[in-house]
Coordinates of C-alpha atoms and ligand atoms in Angstrom, one line a residue:
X219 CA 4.7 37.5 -1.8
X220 CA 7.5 38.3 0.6
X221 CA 9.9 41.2 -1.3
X222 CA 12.9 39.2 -0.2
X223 CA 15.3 42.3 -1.8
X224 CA 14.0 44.6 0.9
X225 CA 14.0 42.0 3.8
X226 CA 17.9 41.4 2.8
X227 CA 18.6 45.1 2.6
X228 CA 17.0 46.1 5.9
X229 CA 18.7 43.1 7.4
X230 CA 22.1 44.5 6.3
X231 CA 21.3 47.9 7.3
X232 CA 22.3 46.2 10.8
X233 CA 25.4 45.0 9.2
X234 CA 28.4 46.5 10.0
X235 CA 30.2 45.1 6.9
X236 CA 27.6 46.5 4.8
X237 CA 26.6 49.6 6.5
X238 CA 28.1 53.0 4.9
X239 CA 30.1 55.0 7.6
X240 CA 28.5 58.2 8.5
X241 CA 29.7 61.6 8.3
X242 CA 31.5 61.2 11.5
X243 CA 32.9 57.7 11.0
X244 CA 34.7 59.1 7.6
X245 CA 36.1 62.5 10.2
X246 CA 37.0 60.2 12.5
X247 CA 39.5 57.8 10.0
X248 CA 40.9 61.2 8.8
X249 CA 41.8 62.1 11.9
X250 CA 43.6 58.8 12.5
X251 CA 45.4 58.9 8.9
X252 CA 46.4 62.6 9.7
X253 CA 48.4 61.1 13.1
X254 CA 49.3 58.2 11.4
X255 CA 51.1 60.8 9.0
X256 CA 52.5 63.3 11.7
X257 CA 54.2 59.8 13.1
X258 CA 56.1 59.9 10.8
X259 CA 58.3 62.9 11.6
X260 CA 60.3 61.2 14.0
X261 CA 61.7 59.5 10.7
X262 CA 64.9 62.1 11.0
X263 CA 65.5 60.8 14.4
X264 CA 64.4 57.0 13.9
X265 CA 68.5 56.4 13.6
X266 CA 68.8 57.3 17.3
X267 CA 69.1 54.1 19.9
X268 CA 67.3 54.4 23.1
X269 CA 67.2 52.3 25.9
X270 CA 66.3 48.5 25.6
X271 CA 63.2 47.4 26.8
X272 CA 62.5 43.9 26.9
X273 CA 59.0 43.9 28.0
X274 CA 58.3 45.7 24.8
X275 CA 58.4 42.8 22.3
X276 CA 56.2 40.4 24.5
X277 CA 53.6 43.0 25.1
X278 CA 53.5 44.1 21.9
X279 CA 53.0 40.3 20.5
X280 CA 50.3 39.2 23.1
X281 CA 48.3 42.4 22.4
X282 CA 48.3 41.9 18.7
X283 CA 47.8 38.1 19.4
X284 CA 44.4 39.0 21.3
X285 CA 43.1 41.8 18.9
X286 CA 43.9 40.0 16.1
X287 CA 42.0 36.8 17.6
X288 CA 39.0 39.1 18.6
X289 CA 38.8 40.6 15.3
X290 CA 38.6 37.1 14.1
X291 CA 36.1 35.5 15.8
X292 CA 33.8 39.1 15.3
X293 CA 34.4 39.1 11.3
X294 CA 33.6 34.9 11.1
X295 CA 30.0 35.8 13.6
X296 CA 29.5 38.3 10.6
X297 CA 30.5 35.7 8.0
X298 CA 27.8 33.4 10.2
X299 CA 25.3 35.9 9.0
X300 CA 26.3 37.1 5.2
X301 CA 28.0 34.4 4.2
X302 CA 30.4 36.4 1.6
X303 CA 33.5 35.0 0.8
X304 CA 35.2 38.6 1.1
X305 CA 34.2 38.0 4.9
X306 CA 35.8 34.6 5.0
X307 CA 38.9 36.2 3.7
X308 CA 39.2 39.0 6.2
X309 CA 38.6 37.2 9.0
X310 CA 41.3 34.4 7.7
X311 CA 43.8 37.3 7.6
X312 CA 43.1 37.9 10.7
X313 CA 43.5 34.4 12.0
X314 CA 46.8 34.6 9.5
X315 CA 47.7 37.6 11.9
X316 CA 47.2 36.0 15.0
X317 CA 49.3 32.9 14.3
X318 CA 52.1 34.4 12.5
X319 CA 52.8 36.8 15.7
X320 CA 52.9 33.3 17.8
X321 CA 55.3 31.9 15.7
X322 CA 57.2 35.7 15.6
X323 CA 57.2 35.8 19.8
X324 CA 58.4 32.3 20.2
X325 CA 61.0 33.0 17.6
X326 CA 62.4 36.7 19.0
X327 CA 65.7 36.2 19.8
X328 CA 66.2 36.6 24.0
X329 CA 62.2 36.8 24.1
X330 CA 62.1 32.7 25.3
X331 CA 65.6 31.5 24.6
X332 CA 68.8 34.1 23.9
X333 CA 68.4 32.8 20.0
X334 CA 64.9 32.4 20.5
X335 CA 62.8 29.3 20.8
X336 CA 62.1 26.1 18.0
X337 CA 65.7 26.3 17.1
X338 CA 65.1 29.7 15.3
X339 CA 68.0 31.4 13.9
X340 CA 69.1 35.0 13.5
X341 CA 67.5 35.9 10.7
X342 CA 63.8 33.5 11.3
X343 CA 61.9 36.2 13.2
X344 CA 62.4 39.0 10.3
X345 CA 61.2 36.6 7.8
X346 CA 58.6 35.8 10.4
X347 CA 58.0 39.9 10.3
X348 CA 58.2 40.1 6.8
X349 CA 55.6 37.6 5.9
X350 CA 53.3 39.0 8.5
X351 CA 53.6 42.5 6.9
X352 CA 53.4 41.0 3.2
X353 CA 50.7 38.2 4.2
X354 CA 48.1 40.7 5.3
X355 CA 47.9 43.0 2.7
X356 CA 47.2 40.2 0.1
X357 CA 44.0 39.0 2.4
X358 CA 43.1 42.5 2.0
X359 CA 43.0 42.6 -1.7
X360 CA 41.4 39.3 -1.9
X361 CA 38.7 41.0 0.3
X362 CA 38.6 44.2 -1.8
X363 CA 38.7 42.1 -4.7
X364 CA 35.9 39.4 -3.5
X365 CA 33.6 42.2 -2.1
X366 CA 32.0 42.6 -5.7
X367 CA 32.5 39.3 -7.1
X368 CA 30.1 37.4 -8.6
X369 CA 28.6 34.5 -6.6
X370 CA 29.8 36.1 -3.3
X371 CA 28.3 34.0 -1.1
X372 CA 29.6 30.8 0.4
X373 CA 27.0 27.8 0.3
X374 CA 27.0 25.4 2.9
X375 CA 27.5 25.4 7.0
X376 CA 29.8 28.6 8.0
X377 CA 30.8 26.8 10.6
X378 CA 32.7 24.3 8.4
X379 CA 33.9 27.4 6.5
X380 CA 35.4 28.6 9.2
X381 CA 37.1 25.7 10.5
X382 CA 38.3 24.4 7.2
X383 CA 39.6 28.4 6.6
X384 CA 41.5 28.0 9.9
X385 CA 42.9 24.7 9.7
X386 CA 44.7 25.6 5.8
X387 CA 45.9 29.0 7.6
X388 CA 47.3 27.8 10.4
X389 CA 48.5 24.4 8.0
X390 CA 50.1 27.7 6.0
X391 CA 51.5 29.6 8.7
X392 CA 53.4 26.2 10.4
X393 CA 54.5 25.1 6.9
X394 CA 56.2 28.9 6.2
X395 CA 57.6 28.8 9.5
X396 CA 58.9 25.8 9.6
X397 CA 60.8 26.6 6.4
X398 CA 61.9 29.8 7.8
X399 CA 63.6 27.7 10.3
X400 CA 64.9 25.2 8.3
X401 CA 66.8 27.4 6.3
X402 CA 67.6 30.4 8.0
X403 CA 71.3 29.6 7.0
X404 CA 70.4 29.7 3.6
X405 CA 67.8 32.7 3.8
X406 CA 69.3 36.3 2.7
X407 CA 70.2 38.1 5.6
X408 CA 68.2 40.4 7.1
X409 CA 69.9 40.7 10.5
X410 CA 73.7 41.3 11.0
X411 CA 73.2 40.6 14.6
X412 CA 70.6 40.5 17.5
X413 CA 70.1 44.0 17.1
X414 CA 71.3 45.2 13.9
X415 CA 69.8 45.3 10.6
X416 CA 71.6 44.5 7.1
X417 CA 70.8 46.7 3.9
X418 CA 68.6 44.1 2.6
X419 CA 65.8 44.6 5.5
X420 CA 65.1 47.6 3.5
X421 CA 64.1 46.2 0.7
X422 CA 61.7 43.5 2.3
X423 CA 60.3 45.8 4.1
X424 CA 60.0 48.2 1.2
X425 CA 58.0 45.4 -0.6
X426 CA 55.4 45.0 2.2
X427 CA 54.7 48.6 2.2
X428 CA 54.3 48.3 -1.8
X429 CA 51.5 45.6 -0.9
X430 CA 49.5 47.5 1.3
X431 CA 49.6 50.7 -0.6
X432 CA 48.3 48.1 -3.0
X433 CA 45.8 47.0 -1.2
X434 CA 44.8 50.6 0.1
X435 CA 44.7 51.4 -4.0
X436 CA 42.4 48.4 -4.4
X437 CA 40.1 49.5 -1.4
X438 CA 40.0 53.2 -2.3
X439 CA 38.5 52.0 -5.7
X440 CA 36.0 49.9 -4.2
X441 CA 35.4 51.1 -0.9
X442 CA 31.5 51.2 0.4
X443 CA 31.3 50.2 4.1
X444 CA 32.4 50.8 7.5
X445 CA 34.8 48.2 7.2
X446 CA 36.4 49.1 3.5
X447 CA 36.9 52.7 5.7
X448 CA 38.4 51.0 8.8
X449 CA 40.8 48.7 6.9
X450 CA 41.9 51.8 4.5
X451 CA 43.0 53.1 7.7
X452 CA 44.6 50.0 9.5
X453 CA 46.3 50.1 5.7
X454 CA 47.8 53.6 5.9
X455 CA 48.9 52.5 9.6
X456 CA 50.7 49.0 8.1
X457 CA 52.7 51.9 5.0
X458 CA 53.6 53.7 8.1
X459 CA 55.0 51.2 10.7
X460 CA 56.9 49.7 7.7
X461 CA 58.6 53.3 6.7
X462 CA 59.4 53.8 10.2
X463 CA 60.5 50.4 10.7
X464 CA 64.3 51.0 8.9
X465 CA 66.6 51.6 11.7
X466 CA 67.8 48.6 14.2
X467 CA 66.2 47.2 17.1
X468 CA 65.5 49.4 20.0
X469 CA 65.7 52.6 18.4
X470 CA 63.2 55.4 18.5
X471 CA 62.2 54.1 14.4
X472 CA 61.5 50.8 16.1
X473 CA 59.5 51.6 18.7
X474 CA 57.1 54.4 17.4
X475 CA 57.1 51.4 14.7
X476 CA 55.4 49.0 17.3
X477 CA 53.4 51.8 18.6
X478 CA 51.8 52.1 14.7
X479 CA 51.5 48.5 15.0
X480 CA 49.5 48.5 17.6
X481 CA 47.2 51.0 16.2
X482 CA 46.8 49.2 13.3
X483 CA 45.9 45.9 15.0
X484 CA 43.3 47.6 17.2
X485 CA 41.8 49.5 14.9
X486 CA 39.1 47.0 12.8
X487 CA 38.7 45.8 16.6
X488 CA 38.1 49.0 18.1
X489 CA 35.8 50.1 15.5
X490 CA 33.8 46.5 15.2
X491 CA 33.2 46.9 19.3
X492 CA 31.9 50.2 19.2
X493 CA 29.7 50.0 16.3
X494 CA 28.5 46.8 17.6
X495 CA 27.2 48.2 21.0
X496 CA 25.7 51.0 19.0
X497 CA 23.7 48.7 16.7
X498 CA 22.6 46.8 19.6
X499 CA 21.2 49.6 21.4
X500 CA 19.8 50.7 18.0
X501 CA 18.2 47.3 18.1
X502 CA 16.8 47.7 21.8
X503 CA 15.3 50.8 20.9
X504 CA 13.3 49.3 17.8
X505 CA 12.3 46.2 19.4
X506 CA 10.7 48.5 22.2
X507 CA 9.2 50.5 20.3
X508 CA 8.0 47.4 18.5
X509 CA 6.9 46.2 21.7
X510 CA 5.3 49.5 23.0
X511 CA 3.0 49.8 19.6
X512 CA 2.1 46.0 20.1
X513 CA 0.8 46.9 23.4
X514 CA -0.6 50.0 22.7
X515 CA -2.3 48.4 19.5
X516 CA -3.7 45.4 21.9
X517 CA -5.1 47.8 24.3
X518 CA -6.9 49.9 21.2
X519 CA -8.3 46.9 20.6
X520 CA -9.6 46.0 24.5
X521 CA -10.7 49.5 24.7
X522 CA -12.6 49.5 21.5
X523 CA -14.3 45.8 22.2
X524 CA -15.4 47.1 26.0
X525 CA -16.3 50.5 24.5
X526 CA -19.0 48.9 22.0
X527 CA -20.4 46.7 24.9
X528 CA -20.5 49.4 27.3
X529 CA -22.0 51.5 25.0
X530 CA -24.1 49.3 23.7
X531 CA -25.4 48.0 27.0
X532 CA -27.1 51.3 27.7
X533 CA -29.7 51.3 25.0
X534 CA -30.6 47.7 25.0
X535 CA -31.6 48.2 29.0
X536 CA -33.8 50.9 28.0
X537 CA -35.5 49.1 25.5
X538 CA -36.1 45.9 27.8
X539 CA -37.4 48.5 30.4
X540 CA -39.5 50.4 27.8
X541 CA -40.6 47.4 26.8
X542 CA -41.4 45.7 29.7
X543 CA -43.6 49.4 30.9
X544 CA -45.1 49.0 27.4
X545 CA -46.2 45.5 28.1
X546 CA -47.5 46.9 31.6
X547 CA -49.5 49.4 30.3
X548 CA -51.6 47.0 27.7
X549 CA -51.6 44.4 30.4
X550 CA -54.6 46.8 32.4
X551 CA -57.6 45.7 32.6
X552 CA -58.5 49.3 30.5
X553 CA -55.5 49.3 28.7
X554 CA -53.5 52.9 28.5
X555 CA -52.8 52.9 24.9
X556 CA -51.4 56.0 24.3
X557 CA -48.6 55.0 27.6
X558 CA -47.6 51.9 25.9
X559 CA -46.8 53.8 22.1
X560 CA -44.7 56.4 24.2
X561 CA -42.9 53.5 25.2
X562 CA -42.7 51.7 21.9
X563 CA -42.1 55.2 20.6
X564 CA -39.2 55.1 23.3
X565 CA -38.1 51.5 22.1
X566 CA -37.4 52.5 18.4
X567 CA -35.7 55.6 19.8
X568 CA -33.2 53.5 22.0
X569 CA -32.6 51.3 18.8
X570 CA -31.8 53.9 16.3
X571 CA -29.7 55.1 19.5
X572 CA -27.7 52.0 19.4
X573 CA -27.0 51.9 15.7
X574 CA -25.4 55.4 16.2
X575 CA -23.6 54.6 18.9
X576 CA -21.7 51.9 17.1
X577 CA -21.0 54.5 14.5
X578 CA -19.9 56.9 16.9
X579 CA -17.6 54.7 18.8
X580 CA -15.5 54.8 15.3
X581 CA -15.8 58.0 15.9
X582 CA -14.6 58.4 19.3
X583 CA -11.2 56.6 18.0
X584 CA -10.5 57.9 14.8
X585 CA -11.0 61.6 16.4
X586 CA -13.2 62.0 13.4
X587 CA -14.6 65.8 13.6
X588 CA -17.1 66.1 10.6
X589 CA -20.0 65.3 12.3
X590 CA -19.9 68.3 14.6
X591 CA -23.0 70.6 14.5
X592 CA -23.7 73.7 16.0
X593 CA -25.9 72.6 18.6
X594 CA -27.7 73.7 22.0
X595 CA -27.1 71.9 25.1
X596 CA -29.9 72.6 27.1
X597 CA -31.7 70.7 23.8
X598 CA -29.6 67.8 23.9
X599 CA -30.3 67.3 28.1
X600 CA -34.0 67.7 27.7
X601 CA -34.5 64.9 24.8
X602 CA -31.7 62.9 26.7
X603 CA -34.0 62.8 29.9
X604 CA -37.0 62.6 28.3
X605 CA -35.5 59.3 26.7
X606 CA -34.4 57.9 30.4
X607 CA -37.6 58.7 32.3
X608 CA -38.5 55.1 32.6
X609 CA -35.6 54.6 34.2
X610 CA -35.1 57.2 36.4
X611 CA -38.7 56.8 37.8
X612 CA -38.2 52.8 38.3
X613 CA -35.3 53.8 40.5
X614 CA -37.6 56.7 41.9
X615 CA -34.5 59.1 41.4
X616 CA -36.2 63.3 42.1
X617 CA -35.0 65.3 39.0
X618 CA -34.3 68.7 39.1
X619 CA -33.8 70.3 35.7
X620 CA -31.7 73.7 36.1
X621 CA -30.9 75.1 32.6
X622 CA -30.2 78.5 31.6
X623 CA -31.6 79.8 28.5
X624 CA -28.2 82.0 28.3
X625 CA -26.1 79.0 27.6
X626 CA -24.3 79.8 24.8
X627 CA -24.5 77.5 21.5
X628 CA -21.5 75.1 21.4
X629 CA -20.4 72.7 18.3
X630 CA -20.3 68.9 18.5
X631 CA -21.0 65.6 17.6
X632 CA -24.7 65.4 18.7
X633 CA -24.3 61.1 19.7
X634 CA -21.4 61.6 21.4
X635 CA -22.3 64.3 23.6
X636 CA -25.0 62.2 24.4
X637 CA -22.7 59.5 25.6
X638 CA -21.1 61.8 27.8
X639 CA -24.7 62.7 29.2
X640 CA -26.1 59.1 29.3
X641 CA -23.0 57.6 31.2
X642 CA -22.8 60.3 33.9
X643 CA -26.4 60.2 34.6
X644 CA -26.3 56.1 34.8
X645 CA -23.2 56.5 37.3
X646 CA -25.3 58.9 39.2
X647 CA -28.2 56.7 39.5
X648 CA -26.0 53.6 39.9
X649 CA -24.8 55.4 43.0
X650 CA -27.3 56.8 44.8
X651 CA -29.4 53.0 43.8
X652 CA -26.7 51.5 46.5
X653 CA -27.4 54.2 49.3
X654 CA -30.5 55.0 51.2
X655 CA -30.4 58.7 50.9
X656 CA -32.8 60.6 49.2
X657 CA -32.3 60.3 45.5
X658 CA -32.0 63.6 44.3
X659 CA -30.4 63.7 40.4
X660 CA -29.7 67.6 39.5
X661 CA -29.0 68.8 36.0
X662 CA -27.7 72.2 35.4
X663 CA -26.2 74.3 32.2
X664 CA -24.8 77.3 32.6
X665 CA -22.3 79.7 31.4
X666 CA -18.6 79.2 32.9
X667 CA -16.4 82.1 33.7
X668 CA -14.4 82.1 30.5
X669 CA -17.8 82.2 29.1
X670 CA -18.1 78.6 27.5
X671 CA -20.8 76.2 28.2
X672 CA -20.9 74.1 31.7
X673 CA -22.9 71.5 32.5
X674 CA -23.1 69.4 35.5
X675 CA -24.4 66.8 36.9
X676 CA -25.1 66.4 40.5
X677 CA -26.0 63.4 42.5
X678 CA -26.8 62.3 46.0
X679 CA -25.2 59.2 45.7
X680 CA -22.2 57.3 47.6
X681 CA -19.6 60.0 46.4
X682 CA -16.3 59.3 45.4
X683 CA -13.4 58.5 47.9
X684 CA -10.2 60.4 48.1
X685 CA -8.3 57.1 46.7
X686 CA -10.2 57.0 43.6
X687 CA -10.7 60.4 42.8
X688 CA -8.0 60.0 40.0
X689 CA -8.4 56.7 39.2
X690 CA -12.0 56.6 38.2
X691 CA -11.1 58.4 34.7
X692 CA -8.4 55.4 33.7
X693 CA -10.0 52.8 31.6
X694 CA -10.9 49.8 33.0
X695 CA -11.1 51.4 36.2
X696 CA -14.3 50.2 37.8
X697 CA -15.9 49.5 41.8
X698 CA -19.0 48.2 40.5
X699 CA -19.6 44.0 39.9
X700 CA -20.2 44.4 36.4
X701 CA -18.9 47.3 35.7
X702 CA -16.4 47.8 32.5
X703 CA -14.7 50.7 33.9
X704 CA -15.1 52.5 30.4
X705 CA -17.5 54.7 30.8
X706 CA -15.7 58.0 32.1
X707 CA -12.7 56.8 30.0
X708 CA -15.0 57.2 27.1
X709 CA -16.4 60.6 28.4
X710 CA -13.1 62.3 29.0
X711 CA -11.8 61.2 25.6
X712 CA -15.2 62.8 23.9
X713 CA -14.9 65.9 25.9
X714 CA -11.2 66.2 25.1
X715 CA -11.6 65.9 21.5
X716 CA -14.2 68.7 21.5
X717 CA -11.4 70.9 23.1
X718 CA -13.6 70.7 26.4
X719 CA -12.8 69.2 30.3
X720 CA -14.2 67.2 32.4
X721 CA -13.6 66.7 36.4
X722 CA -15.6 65.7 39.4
X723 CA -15.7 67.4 42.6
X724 CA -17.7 66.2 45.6
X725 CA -21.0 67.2 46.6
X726 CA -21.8 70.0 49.6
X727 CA -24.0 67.2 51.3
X728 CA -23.4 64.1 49.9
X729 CA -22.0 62.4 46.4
X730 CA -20.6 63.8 43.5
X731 CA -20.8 66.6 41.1
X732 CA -19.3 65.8 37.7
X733 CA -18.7 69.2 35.7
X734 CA -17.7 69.6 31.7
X735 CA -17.1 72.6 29.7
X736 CA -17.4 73.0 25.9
X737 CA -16.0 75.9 24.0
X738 CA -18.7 77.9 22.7
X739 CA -19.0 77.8 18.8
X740 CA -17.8 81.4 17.6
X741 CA -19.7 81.1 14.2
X742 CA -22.9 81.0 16.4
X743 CA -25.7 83.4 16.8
X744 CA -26.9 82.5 20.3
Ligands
LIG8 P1 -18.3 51.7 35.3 O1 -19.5 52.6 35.4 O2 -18.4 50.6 34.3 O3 -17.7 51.3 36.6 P2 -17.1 54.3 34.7 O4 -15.8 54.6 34.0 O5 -18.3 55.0 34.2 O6 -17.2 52.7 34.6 O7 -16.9 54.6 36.3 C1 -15.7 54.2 36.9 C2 -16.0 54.2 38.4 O8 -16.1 55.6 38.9 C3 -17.2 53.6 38.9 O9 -17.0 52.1 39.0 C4 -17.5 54.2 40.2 O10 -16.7 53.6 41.2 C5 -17.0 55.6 40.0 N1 -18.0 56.6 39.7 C6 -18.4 57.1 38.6 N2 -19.4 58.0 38.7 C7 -19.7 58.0 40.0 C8 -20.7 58.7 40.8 N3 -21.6 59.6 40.2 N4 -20.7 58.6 42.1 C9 -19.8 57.7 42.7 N5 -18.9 57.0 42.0 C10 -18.9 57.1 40.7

């Protein structure tokens, strides 16, 4: 059974909404609180009127127009996705946002029209500012307040959600300021002219900075996610565009009041932008990574499949040749009876060989170390020989044996080692099989400088070109028809994992001299 609990939480872990800010996130919002709050020193000298810019008010609207919309349409794609009705409400304060500053451009007296346009009067565009300032806090504590709630979730398409939540805002936000204009005669002033403000601004104004340091109050007590820390902020921004929005148009209160404005409509924006490029590159990563231990996984698996058949091969052609010399030598007319047990003797050998090698392929992957004995090499290449004479002798390959009774004694995994052995001495007779030379096949042990054991394994065979000199170690790497290209693959792993190397180097005269060292076994009485 699927834990859906986790599934949900990891999927929210990518969530902006949901995810916790981090250490940095939290320094970050104190840092803008802290300028927020050294803004508001020019309070002393908000009184004094500077020079009027009309471009101001326009730019000012269209840029909190377009966050506002962008902020939107990001907080609905996450709405898409969660489906909470705190989400729904957020994003419609947004849209709220976004319309209201429409309705406050066309309205701004000399923006359009000297009284501004839709036959607005003096005082429409302050209410217009008013219920902007008022209107969003409240969609912030219906947020807050929803976050928690209990069904959170919104059933249904989102998409009709979000339509229906935009069509009753923007129903709300024509109905309010069609009133506005209706009765701006009627309305309490809030303008004495164009430019001034009457005593009563104050007091509205005042109000909308109660409701957001409500809704900051409501946040702080419920406040979880990147997005409770963000809005916090755009809060604190709202409290202090309103206290330094006291003094009449075009003063230096107004405009560092538009400036805080605009910090607090880019904020949520801002802040949704970054993090979202940051989870998506989060999300690259981990779907590589994904990818990469797919492939890596899949190619375990190849390797493993063509390392049992490879493996496998070996010992099954010895036993069909062993077989077939058996067969040979109780075929004579006098048969040779004691010839044809060695080979049956050789048969059974190559089958309990087979069974191991299954085992020790297992092995070879899970770097699995306990069967490692203390063991002599010169040993292991005598019994390994003795077990391929057949075959070397139908290929009428000349062996020359070379060991020194100095090599030291050397720990390892007795099958595996034999691998090794068994697949270099095949390559070597595979390649000297497709030349006419003399087949000469030399195996040597000796001590290496450093004093560990070397073997190596020297043929007279068709050598190894410049081009695939490192090639011939990758797996799958092969030249021959039906080769798998495993083989030295296998035997470099095995080496490796018994601290050891392996490398070829080409012959004086012709072919190739493969060479591997193993660390002696310091326990070890030689
Ligand atoms: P396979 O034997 O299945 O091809 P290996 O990994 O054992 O796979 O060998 C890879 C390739 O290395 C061979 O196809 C061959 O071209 C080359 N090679 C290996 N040993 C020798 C050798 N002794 N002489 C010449 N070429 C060799």
């Amino acid at each position: 059974m699927v834990n859906t609990t986790a599934v949900v939480l990891e999927e929210q872990d990518f969530i902006l909404t949901s995810l916790s800010p981090g250490r940095r996130q939290k320094r970050l919002a104190l840092v803008v609180v802290l300028a927020l709050l050294a803004a508001l020193t020019v309070a002393p000298v908000s009184n004094i009127q500077l020079a009027r810019v009309d471009a101001v008010v326009p730019a000012y609207g269209t840029a909190s127009f377009v966050n506002d919309s962008i902020t939107a349409v990001l907080l609905f794609a996450q709405f898409s996705v969660l489906r909470s009705r705190a989400l729904l409400a957020i994003a419609s304060g947004y849209v709220f946002t976004a319309l209201v500053v429409v309705a406050w451009l066309l309205t701004f007296p000399g923006l359009f029209a000297p009284a501004g346009l839709l036959g607005a009067g003096l005082q429409t565009t302050t209410w217009l500012y008013i219920l902007w300032h008022s209107g969003f806090p409240m969609f912030v504590i219906a947020y807050a307040l929803l976050k928690n709630a209990e069904p959170t979730k919104v059933g249904g398409s989102a998409g009709t959600a979000i339509l229906s939540s935009i069509a009753v805002i923007a129903s709300v936000v024509s109905l309010a300021t069609f009133f506005i204009i209706a009765s701006d005669r009627l309305m309490p002033r809030l303008m004495i002219d164009a430019t001034h403000i009457a005593p009563l601004w104050t007091y509205s104004v005042g109000l909308s900075a109660l409701l957001s340091v409500l809704a900051l109050i409501v946040l702080w007590t419920r406040w979880r996610s990147v997005l409770d820390l963000w809005l916090m902020v755009v809060m604190c921004a709202y409290v202090t565009e309103l206290s330094l929005n006291l003094s009449s148009r075009f003063t230096v209160g107004w405009y560092a009041s538009r400036a805080c404005g605009l910090v607090s409509g880019s904020l949520v924006l801002f802040v949704l932008l970054c993090e979202t490029t940051f989870l998506y590159a989060q999300l690259l990563r981990a779907v590589f990574a994904q990818r990469r231990e797919r492939e890596a996984r899949l190619m375990t698996g190849d390797a493993v499949a063509a390392t049992i058949a490879h493996e496998v091969k070996q010992p099954l052609t010895g036993m069909i040749s062993n077989a077939d010399a058996g067969l040979r030598w109780l075929e004579r007319p006098i048969p040779d009876l004691e010839k044809a047990k060695a080979s049956f003797k050789n048969i059974v050998a190559d089958g309990h060989r087979a069974g191991a090698v299954i085992g020790s392929v297992r092995a070879i992957f899970k770097k699995d170390t306990r069967s490692r004995i203390q063991l002599n090499i010169n040993d292991l290449i005598e019994e390994l020989l003795a077990s391929m004479r057949s075959d070397l002798q139908r290929h009428r390959i000349n062996v020359q044996v070379e060991l020194d009774a100095q090599v030291p004694v050397t720990r390892g995994d007795r099958i595996q080692l034999q691998q090794v052995l068994v697949n270099l001495i095949t390559n070597a007779i595979d390649s000297m099989v497709s030349t006419d030379v003399k087949r000469i096949l030399c195996v040597r042990s000796g001590v290496n400088d450093d004093g560990s054991v070397l073997v190596s394994i020297v043929d007279t065979g068709s050598g190894i070109g410049r081009q695939d000199a490192d090639r011939i170690f990758d797996p799958l790497f092969t030249t021959k028809s039906d080769g798998m290209g495993m083989g030295l693959s296998i035997c470099r792993s095995i080496i490796e994992a018994h601290d050891g190397r392996l490398w070829v180097a080409p012959n004086e005269a012709e072919g190739a001299v493969f060479h591997f060292v193993l660390p002696t076994d310091r326990g070890a009485i030689a």
